[in-house]
Amino acid sequence: MEVIKLQNIKKSFNDNVVLEDISFTVEKSEVVVIMGPSGSGKSTLLRCITFLEEPDRGIIRLGDKEVEAGLPLNKHRKKVIRELRQNTGFVFQQFNLFPHRTALENVMEGPMIIKKMGREEAREKAVALLTKVGLADRMDHYPAQLSGGQQQRVAIARALSMEPMVMLYDEPTSALDPELVREVLLVMKELAKEGMTMVVVTHEMSFARDVADRVVFMDDGVIIEEGTAADIFKNPKEERTKKFLRDVS
Ligand code: ADP
Ligand code: MG
C-alpha cells in the first residue's frame, strides 16, 4: 500500500527551479533515505509533502488524502492540507521545541490542542512516548536543560504523539555533536523496526546501510537514481552519484 505518492512535483523560487519534475512513492513501512549535495532540493521536497512549501504544480497524496498544487485555496483544500499535516510527523535539524515548556508539555501539546485530547490521557501518552525514546528521567526538564540529542528525541516523541502515517526527518542529526548522533539514530532505527513509514534526509551512510529499504539520490532538483543502499553505495550508475559518494567519504 502506498502511503505517499508524489506526481510531477515542480517548485521554483522566483526563477530558480528547485524541484524539476519529481515523482515518487513510499510504501507502508518503507524507510526511504534521501541523499544529495547541499542545495539539491531535499528540504524543499520534504516541505512540499506537507505543503509547508506549496509546489507550483503536481499532485500529492498521503493515504487517501490528495491535493493538487497550484490551485486557489478554498475551504476544502485548506481542510485536506490540514489533514496532510496532521498525518505527518516532521522532525527538523533544529529541534524546534517550545522553549518555555518541559519535555512532557512539549509532547502533550499536539494531542491536547489539535486532537482535543484530555490532559490526563495526553499526559499518559506523552509519558509512554518519552519513555520509549529513553527520556523517562528527563520529562520535567526544559529544552535548555537537555542535550541536543535529548532535545531531538523529545522532538521525535512530539511528532509521534500525533500518530502520523509517516515520519519525515530533515537532517535530524546534522546539528548534533558527534557523540550524540548515535542515540538519535538508534531511536529512529527502533521505530523503523516497528514498521513506521519514514522518509529521512541524512548523510549518515551507516543509517542508510542498516535501515533504508531504498536510497534516493537527488541533485539539482531531480532524482538522479534510486535503489537499495548496496546498489547506490557499491554500484552507483550515475557520475553525479559517484562524485557525491567520493566527496562525502
Ligand atoms: P537541500 O535541502 O538539498 O540543501 P533546499 O531544498 O534547502 O536544498 O534548497 C534548494 C534550493 O532552493 C537552494 O538553491 C535554496 O537556496 C533554494 N531555496 C530553498 N528555500 C528557499 C526559499 N524559501 N526561498 C528562496 N529560495 C529557497
Ligand atoms: Mg536541507
PDB file of N, CA, C and O in Angstrom, residues 37-95:
ATOM      1  N   PRO A  37      23.721  16.545  -2.631  1.00  0.00           N
ATOM      2  CA  PRO A  37      24.505  17.706  -2.214  1.00  0.00           C
ATOM      3  C   PRO A  37      23.617  18.803  -1.628  1.00  0.00           C
ATOM      4  O   PRO A  37      22.408  18.854  -1.899  1.00  0.00           O
ATOM      5  N   SER A  38      24.225  19.679  -0.867  1.00  0.00           N
ATOM      6  CA  SER A  38      23.532  20.827  -0.323  1.00  0.00           C
ATOM      7  C   SER A  38      22.944  21.662  -1.470  1.00  0.00           C
ATOM      8  O   SER A  38      23.588  21.850  -2.491  1.00  0.00           O
ATOM      9  N   GLY A  39      21.706  22.077  -1.304  1.00  0.00           N
ATOM     10  CA  GLY A  39      21.061  22.892  -2.339  1.00  0.00           C
ATOM     11  C   GLY A  39      20.374  22.088  -3.423  1.00  0.00           C
ATOM     12  O   GLY A  39      19.827  22.650  -4.366  1.00  0.00           O
ATOM     13  N   SER A  40      20.363  20.755  -3.279  1.00  0.00           N
ATOM     14  CA  SER A  40      19.788  19.945  -4.363  1.00  0.00           C
ATOM     15  C   SER A  40      18.257  19.864  -4.292  1.00  0.00           C
ATOM     16  O   SER A  40      17.627  19.358  -5.211  1.00  0.00           O
ATOM     17  N   GLY A  41      17.669  20.362  -3.194  1.00  0.00           N
ATOM     18  CA  GLY A  41      16.215  20.419  -3.118  1.00  0.00           C
ATOM     19  C   GLY A  41      15.592  19.428  -2.136  1.00  0.00           C
ATOM     20  O   GLY A  41      14.378  19.278  -2.099  1.00  0.00           O
ATOM     21  N   LYS A  42      16.421  18.794  -1.317  1.00  0.00           N
ATOM     22  CA  LYS A  42      15.925  17.759  -0.402  1.00  0.00           C
ATOM     23  C   LYS A  42      14.928  18.328   0.612  1.00  0.00           C
ATOM     24  O   LYS A  42      13.853  17.773   0.815  1.00  0.00           O
ATOM     25  N   SER A  43      15.311  19.439   1.257  1.00  0.00           N
ATOM     26  CA  SER A  43      14.404  20.021   2.257  1.00  0.00           C
ATOM     27  C   SER A  43      13.126  20.517   1.600  1.00  0.00           C
ATOM     28  O   SER A  43      12.027  20.330   2.134  1.00  0.00           O
ATOM     29  N   THR A  44      13.272  21.132   0.454  1.00  0.00           N
ATOM     30  CA  THR A  44      12.093  21.640  -0.252  1.00  0.00           C
ATOM     31  C   THR A  44      11.150  20.490  -0.594  1.00  0.00           C
ATOM     32  O   THR A  44       9.937  20.610  -0.438  1.00  0.00           O
ATOM     33  N   LEU A  45      11.708  19.369  -0.996  1.00  0.00           N
ATOM     34  CA  LEU A  45      10.870  18.209  -1.319  1.00  0.00           C
ATOM     35  C   LEU A  45      10.088  17.759  -0.086  1.00  0.00           C
ATOM     36  O   LEU A  45       8.865  17.569  -0.159  1.00  0.00           O
ATOM     37  N   LEU A  46      10.773  17.607   1.052  1.00  0.00           N
ATOM     38  CA  LEU A  46      10.069  17.200   2.270  1.00  0.00           C
ATOM     39  C   LEU A  46       8.998  18.217   2.622  1.00  0.00           C
ATOM     40  O   LEU A  46       7.879  17.854   2.992  1.00  0.00           O
ATOM     41  N   ARG A  47       9.351  19.498   2.514  1.00  0.00           N
ATOM     42  CA  ARG A  47       8.394  20.546   2.884  1.00  0.00           C
ATOM     43  C   ARG A  47       7.192  20.566   1.950  1.00  0.00           C
ATOM     44  O   ARG A  47       6.081  20.879   2.376  1.00  0.00           O
ATOM     45  N   CYS A  48       7.411  20.222   0.704  1.00  0.00           N
ATOM     46  CA  CYS A  48       6.294  20.166  -0.244  1.00  0.00           C
ATOM     47  C   CYS A  48       5.311  19.047   0.115  1.00  0.00           C
ATOM     48  O   CYS A  48       4.109  19.175  -0.140  1.00  0.00           O
ATOM     49  N   ILE A  49       5.806  17.966   0.683  1.00  0.00           N
ATOM     50  CA  ILE A  49       4.918  16.847   1.023  1.00  0.00           C
ATOM     51  C   ILE A  49       3.830  17.301   1.988  1.00  0.00           C
ATOM     52  O   ILE A  49       2.703  16.831   1.932  1.00  0.00           O
ATOM     53  N   THR A  50       4.160  18.252   2.862  1.00  0.00           N
ATOM     54  CA  THR A  50       3.166  18.723   3.827  1.00  0.00           C
ATOM     55  C   THR A  50       2.671  20.132   3.508  1.00  0.00           C
ATOM     56  O   THR A  50       2.046  20.764   4.349  1.00  0.00           O
ATOM     57  N   PHE A  51       3.009  20.610   2.314  1.00  0.00           N
ATOM     58  CA  PHE A  51       2.592  21.962   1.930  1.00  0.00           C
ATOM     59  C   PHE A  51       3.153  23.038   2.858  1.00  0.00           C
ATOM     60  O   PHE A  51       2.587  24.124   2.959  1.00  0.00           O
ATOM     61  N   LEU A  52       4.257  22.731   3.559  1.00  0.00           N
ATOM     62  CA  LEU A  52       4.980  23.814   4.245  1.00  0.00           C
ATOM     63  C   LEU A  52       5.516  24.740   3.170  1.00  0.00           C
ATOM     64  O   LEU A  52       5.700  25.931   3.380  1.00  0.00           O
ATOM     65  N   GLU A  53       5.840  24.160   2.012  1.00  0.00           N
ATOM     66  CA  GLU A  53       6.023  24.923   0.779  1.00  0.00           C
ATOM     67  C   GLU A  53       4.968  24.413  -0.181  1.00  0.00           C
ATOM     68  O   GLU A  53       4.807  23.198  -0.308  1.00  0.00           O
ATOM     69  N   GLU A  54       4.257  25.297  -0.842  1.00  0.00           N
ATOM     70  CA  GLU A  54       3.325  24.804  -1.836  1.00  0.00           C
ATOM     71  C   GLU A  54       4.048  24.619  -3.172  1.00  0.00           C
ATOM     72  O   GLU A  54       4.653  25.551  -3.695  1.00  0.00           O
ATOM     73  N   PRO A  55       3.991  23.408  -3.718  1.00  0.00           N
ATOM     74  CA  PRO A  55       4.589  23.202  -5.044  1.00  0.00           C
ATOM     75  C   PRO A  55       3.863  24.075  -6.071  1.00  0.00           C
ATOM     76  O   PRO A  55       2.712  24.454  -5.866  1.00  0.00           O
ATOM     77  N   ASP A  56       4.549  24.389  -7.165  1.00  0.00           N
ATOM     78  CA  ASP A  56       3.894  25.153  -8.233  1.00  0.00           C
ATOM     79  C   ASP A  56       2.885  24.273  -8.957  1.00  0.00           C
ATOM     80  O   ASP A  56       1.826  24.710  -9.361  1.00  0.00           O
ATOM     81  N   ARG A  57       3.294  23.029  -9.151  1.00  0.00           N
ATOM     82  CA  ARG A  57       2.317  22.080  -9.681  1.00  0.00           C
ATOM     83  C   ARG A  57       2.679  20.669  -9.277  1.00  0.00           C
ATOM     84  O   ARG A  57       3.750  20.416  -8.729  1.00  0.00           O
ATOM     85  N   GLY A  58       1.764  19.753  -9.556  1.00  0.00           N
ATOM     86  CA  GLY A  58       1.965  18.375  -9.160  1.00  0.00           C
ATOM     87  C   GLY A  58       0.864  17.936  -8.218  1.00  0.00           C
ATOM     88  O   GLY A  58       0.034  18.748  -7.805  1.00  0.00           O
ATOM     89  N   ILE A  59       0.858  16.653  -7.937  1.00  0.00           N
ATOM     90  CA  ILE A  59      -0.181  16.087  -7.080  1.00  0.00           C
ATOM     91  C   ILE A  59       0.483  15.373  -5.916  1.00  0.00           C
ATOM     92  O   ILE A  59       1.461  14.637  -6.095  1.00  0.00           O
ATOM     93  N   ILE A  60      -0.036  15.617  -4.745  1.00  0.00           N
ATOM     94  CA  ILE A  60       0.490  14.978  -3.542  1.00  0.00           C
ATOM     95  C   ILE A  60      -0.608  14.158  -2.901  1.00  0.00           C
ATOM     96  O   ILE A  60      -1.716  14.660  -2.684  1.00  0.00           O
ATOM     97  N   ARG A  61      -0.304  12.910  -2.655  1.00  0.00           N
ATOM     98  CA  ARG A  61      -1.286  12.068  -1.972  1.00  0.00           C
ATOM     99  C   ARG A  61      -0.644  11.468  -0.737  1.00  0.00           C
ATOM    100  O   ARG A  61       0.477  10.974  -0.764  1.00  0.00           O
ATOM    101  N   LEU A  62      -1.375  11.518   0.376  1.00  0.00           N
ATOM    102  CA  LEU A  62      -0.947  10.890   1.610  1.00  0.00           C
ATOM    103  C   LEU A  62      -2.123  10.025   2.056  1.00  0.00           C
ATOM    104  O   LEU A  62      -3.191  10.553   2.360  1.00  0.00           O
ATOM    105  N   GLY A  63      -1.917   8.723   2.061  1.00  0.00           N
ATOM    106  CA  GLY A  63      -3.047   7.835   2.329  1.00  0.00           C
ATOM    107  C   GLY A  63      -4.133   8.111   1.311  1.00  0.00           C
ATOM    108  O   GLY A  63      -3.881   8.076   0.110  1.00  0.00           O
ATOM    109  N   ASP A  64      -5.332   8.441   1.785  1.00  0.00           N
ATOM    110  CA  ASP A  64      -6.415   8.708   0.830  1.00  0.00           C
ATOM    111  C   ASP A  64      -6.661  10.205   0.638  1.00  0.00           C
ATOM    112  O   ASP A  64      -7.658  10.599   0.050  1.00  0.00           O
ATOM    113  N   LYS A  65      -5.741  11.027   1.157  1.00  0.00           N
ATOM    114  CA  LYS A  65      -5.912  12.470   1.011  1.00  0.00           C
ATOM    115  C   LYS A  65      -5.039  12.971  -0.130  1.00  0.00           C
ATOM    116  O   LYS A  65      -3.846  12.744  -0.143  1.00  0.00           O
ATOM    117  N   GLU A  66      -5.664  13.645  -1.054  1.00  0.00           N
ATOM    118  CA  GLU A  66      -4.924  14.085  -2.232  1.00  0.00           C
ATOM    119  C   GLU A  66      -5.119  15.574  -2.475  1.00  0.00           C
ATOM    120  O   GLU A  66      -6.227  16.075  -2.348  1.00  0.00           O
ATOM    121  N   VAL A  67      -4.038  16.254  -2.779  1.00  0.00           N
ATOM    122  CA  VAL A  67      -4.122  17.671  -3.118  1.00  0.00           C
ATOM    123  C   VAL A  67      -3.352  17.932  -4.397  1.00  0.00           C
ATOM    124  O   VAL A  67      -2.217  17.471  -4.550  1.00  0.00           O
ATOM    125  N   GLU A  68      -3.965  18.670  -5.273  1.00  0.00           N
ATOM    126  CA  GLU A  68      -3.258  19.124  -6.461  1.00  0.00           C
ATOM    127  C   GLU A  68      -2.730  20.530  -6.184  1.00  0.00           C
ATOM    128  O   GLU A  68      -3.468  21.389  -5.705  1.00  0.00           O
ATOM    129  N   ALA A  69      -1.458  20.727  -6.480  1.00  0.00           N
ATOM    130  CA  ALA A  69      -0.842  22.024  -6.200  1.00  0.00           C
ATOM    131  C   ALA A  69      -1.248  23.056  -7.236  1.00  0.00           C
ATOM    132  O   ALA A  69      -1.697  22.712  -8.324  1.00  0.00           O
ATOM    133  N   GLY A  70      -1.079  24.312  -6.857  1.00  0.00           N
ATOM    134  CA  GLY A  70      -1.225  25.395  -7.821  1.00  0.00           C
ATOM    135  C   GLY A  70      -2.644  25.847  -8.071  1.00  0.00           C
ATOM    136  O   GLY A  70      -2.884  26.657  -8.955  1.00  0.00           O
ATOM    137  N   LEU A  71      -3.591  25.326  -7.291  1.00  0.00           N
ATOM    138  CA  LEU A  71      -4.977  25.776  -7.453  1.00  0.00           C
ATOM    139  C   LEU A  71      -5.309  26.730  -6.311  1.00  0.00           C
ATOM    140  O   LEU A  71      -4.657  26.710  -5.280  1.00  0.00           O
ATOM    141  N   PRO A  72      -6.310  27.565  -6.517  1.00  0.00           N
ATOM    142  CA  PRO A  72      -6.660  28.506  -5.441  1.00  0.00           C
ATOM    143  C   PRO A  72      -7.064  27.762  -4.169  1.00  0.00           C
ATOM    144  O   PRO A  72      -7.636  26.677  -4.233  1.00  0.00           O
ATOM    145  N   LEU A  73      -6.738  28.363  -3.037  1.00  0.00           N
ATOM    146  CA  LEU A  73      -7.110  27.770  -1.756  1.00  0.00           C
ATOM    147  C   LEU A  73      -8.590  27.984  -1.505  1.00  0.00           C
ATOM    148  O   LEU A  73      -9.056  29.111  -1.479  1.00  0.00           O
ATOM    149  N   ASN A  74      -9.333  26.919  -1.355  1.00  0.00           N
ATOM    150  CA  ASN A  74     -10.700  27.083  -0.885  1.00  0.00           C
ATOM    151  C   ASN A  74     -10.837  26.279   0.403  1.00  0.00           C
ATOM    152  O   ASN A  74      -9.867  25.699   0.882  1.00  0.00           O
ATOM    153  N   LYS A  75     -12.022  26.260   0.942  1.00  0.00           N
ATOM    154  CA  LYS A  75     -12.235  25.646   2.242  1.00  0.00           C
ATOM    155  C   LYS A  75     -11.845  24.158   2.223  1.00  0.00           C
ATOM    156  O   LYS A  75     -11.176  23.664   3.115  1.00  0.00           O
ATOM    157  N   HIS A  76     -12.249  23.489   1.145  1.00  0.00           N
ATOM    158  CA  HIS A  76     -11.970  22.060   1.039  1.00  0.00           C
ATOM    159  C   HIS A  76     -10.467  21.784   0.985  1.00  0.00           C
ATOM    160  O   HIS A  76      -9.949  20.916   1.677  1.00  0.00           O
ATOM    161  N   ARG A  77      -9.777  22.579   0.142  1.00  0.00           N
ATOM    162  CA  ARG A  77      -8.327  22.361   0.017  1.00  0.00           C
ATOM    163  C   ARG A  77      -7.606  22.656   1.321  1.00  0.00           C
ATOM    164  O   ARG A  77      -6.681  21.947   1.712  1.00  0.00           O
ATOM    165  N   LYS A  78      -8.028  23.712   1.997  1.00  0.00           N
ATOM    166  CA  LYS A  78      -7.424  24.032   3.291  1.00  0.00           C
ATOM    167  C   LYS A  78      -7.575  22.868   4.259  1.00  0.00           C
ATOM    168  O   LYS A  78      -6.663  22.533   5.008  1.00  0.00           O
ATOM    169  N   LYS A  79      -8.747  22.249   4.220  1.00  0.00           N
ATOM    170  CA  LYS A  79      -9.017  21.137   5.133  1.00  0.00           C
ATOM    171  C   LYS A  79      -8.112  19.955   4.810  1.00  0.00           C
ATOM    172  O   LYS A  79      -7.522  19.346   5.704  1.00  0.00           O
ATOM    173  N   VAL A  80      -7.981  19.646   3.522  1.00  0.00           N
ATOM    174  CA  VAL A  80      -7.144  18.499   3.145  1.00  0.00           C
ATOM    175  C   VAL A  80      -5.672  18.766   3.506  1.00  0.00           C
ATOM    176  O   VAL A  80      -4.976  17.881   3.996  1.00  0.00           O
ATOM    177  N   ILE A  81      -5.237  20.004   3.296  1.00  0.00           N
ATOM    178  CA  ILE A  81      -3.848  20.343   3.633  1.00  0.00           C
ATOM    179  C   ILE A  81      -3.626  20.205   5.147  1.00  0.00           C
ATOM    180  O   ILE A  81      -2.614  19.676   5.596  1.00  0.00           O
ATOM    181  N   ARG A  82      -4.601  20.640   5.916  1.00  0.00           N
ATOM    182  CA  ARG A  82      -4.507  20.484   7.373  1.00  0.00           C
ATOM    183  C   ARG A  82      -4.416  18.995   7.728  1.00  0.00           C
ATOM    184  O   ARG A  82      -3.621  18.593   8.574  1.00  0.00           O
ATOM    185  N   GLU A  83      -5.197  18.182   7.044  1.00  0.00           N
ATOM    186  CA  GLU A  83      -5.156  16.739   7.313  1.00  0.00           C
ATOM    187  C   GLU A  83      -3.805  16.134   6.923  1.00  0.00           C
ATOM    188  O   GLU A  83      -3.276  15.267   7.626  1.00  0.00           O
ATOM    189  N   LEU A  84      -3.271  16.599   5.798  1.00  0.00           N
ATOM    190  CA  LEU A  84      -1.929  16.142   5.394  1.00  0.00           C
ATOM    191  C   LEU A  84      -0.935  16.394   6.522  1.00  0.00           C
ATOM    192  O   LEU A  84      -0.147  15.525   6.893  1.00  0.00           O
ATOM    193  N   ARG A  85      -0.966  17.611   7.045  1.00  0.00           N
ATOM    194  CA  ARG A  85      -0.013  17.997   8.100  1.00  0.00           C
ATOM    195  C   ARG A  85      -0.219  17.178   9.359  1.00  0.00           C
ATOM    196  O   ARG A  85       0.729  16.754  10.000  1.00  0.00           O
ATOM    197  N   GLN A  86      -1.480  16.972   9.707  1.00  0.00           N
ATOM    198  CA  GLN A  86      -1.756  16.252  10.952  1.00  0.00           C
ATOM    199  C   GLN A  86      -1.364  14.794  10.864  1.00  0.00           C
ATOM    200  O   GLN A  86      -1.168  14.139  11.877  1.00  0.00           O
ATOM    201  N   ASN A  87      -1.256  14.285   9.658  1.00  0.00           N
ATOM    202  CA  ASN A  87      -0.902  12.881   9.484  1.00  0.00           C
ATOM    203  C   ASN A  87       0.574  12.670   9.181  1.00  0.00           C
ATOM    204  O   ASN A  87       0.982  11.595   8.776  1.00  0.00           O
ATOM    205  N   THR A  88       1.336  13.745   9.336  1.00  0.00           N
ATOM    206  CA  THR A  88       2.756  13.704   9.028  1.00  0.00           C
ATOM    207  C   THR A  88       3.546  14.181  10.235  1.00  0.00           C
ATOM    208  O   THR A  88       3.256  15.244  10.776  1.00  0.00           O
ATOM    209  N   GLY A  89       4.519  13.412  10.669  1.00  0.00           N
ATOM    210  CA  GLY A  89       5.393  13.875  11.746  1.00  0.00           C
ATOM    211  C   GLY A  89       6.655  14.450  11.146  1.00  0.00           C
ATOM    212  O   GLY A  89       7.331  13.773  10.379  1.00  0.00           O
ATOM    213  N   PHE A  90       6.950  15.700  11.464  1.00  0.00           N
ATOM    214  CA  PHE A  90       8.108  16.348  10.839  1.00  0.00           C
ATOM    215  C   PHE A  90       9.168  16.586  11.910  1.00  0.00           C
ATOM    216  O   PHE A  90       8.887  17.184  12.928  1.00  0.00           O
ATOM    217  N   VAL A  91      10.374  16.108  11.650  1.00  0.00           N
ATOM    218  CA  VAL A  91      11.481  16.341  12.589  1.00  0.00           C
ATOM    219  C   VAL A  91      12.555  17.148  11.854  1.00  0.00           C
ATOM    220  O   VAL A  91      13.035  16.735  10.801  1.00  0.00           O
ATOM    221  N   PHE A  92      12.880  18.296  12.420  1.00  0.00           N
ATOM    222  CA  PHE A  92      13.795  19.237  11.756  1.00  0.00           C
ATOM    223  C   PHE A  92      15.205  19.119  12.330  1.00  0.00           C
ATOM    224  O   PHE A  92      15.414  18.611  13.425  1.00  0.00           O
ATOM    225  N   GLN A  93      16.134  19.680  11.582  1.00  0.00           N
ATOM    226  CA  GLN A  93      17.523  19.706  12.032  1.00  0.00           C
ATOM    227  C   GLN A  93      17.639  20.466  13.367  1.00  0.00           C
ATOM    228  O   GLN A  93      18.291  20.005  14.298  1.00  0.00           O
ATOM    229  N   GLN A  94      17.000  21.628  13.422  1.00  0.00           N
ATOM    230  CA  GLN A  94      16.944  22.405  14.674  1.00  0.00           C
ATOM    231  C   GLN A  94      15.651  21.996  15.352  1.00  0.00           C
ATOM    232  O   GLN A  94      14.599  22.212  14.805  1.00  0.00           O
ATOM    233  N   PHE A  95      15.765  21.452  16.538  1.00  0.00           N
ATOM    234  CA  PHE A  95      14.694  20.645  17.121  1.00  0.00           C
ATOM    235  C   PHE A  95      13.343  21.339  17.202  1.00  0.00           C
ATOM    236  O   PHE A  95      12.312  20.694  17.217  1.00  0.00           O
TER     237      PHE A  95
END
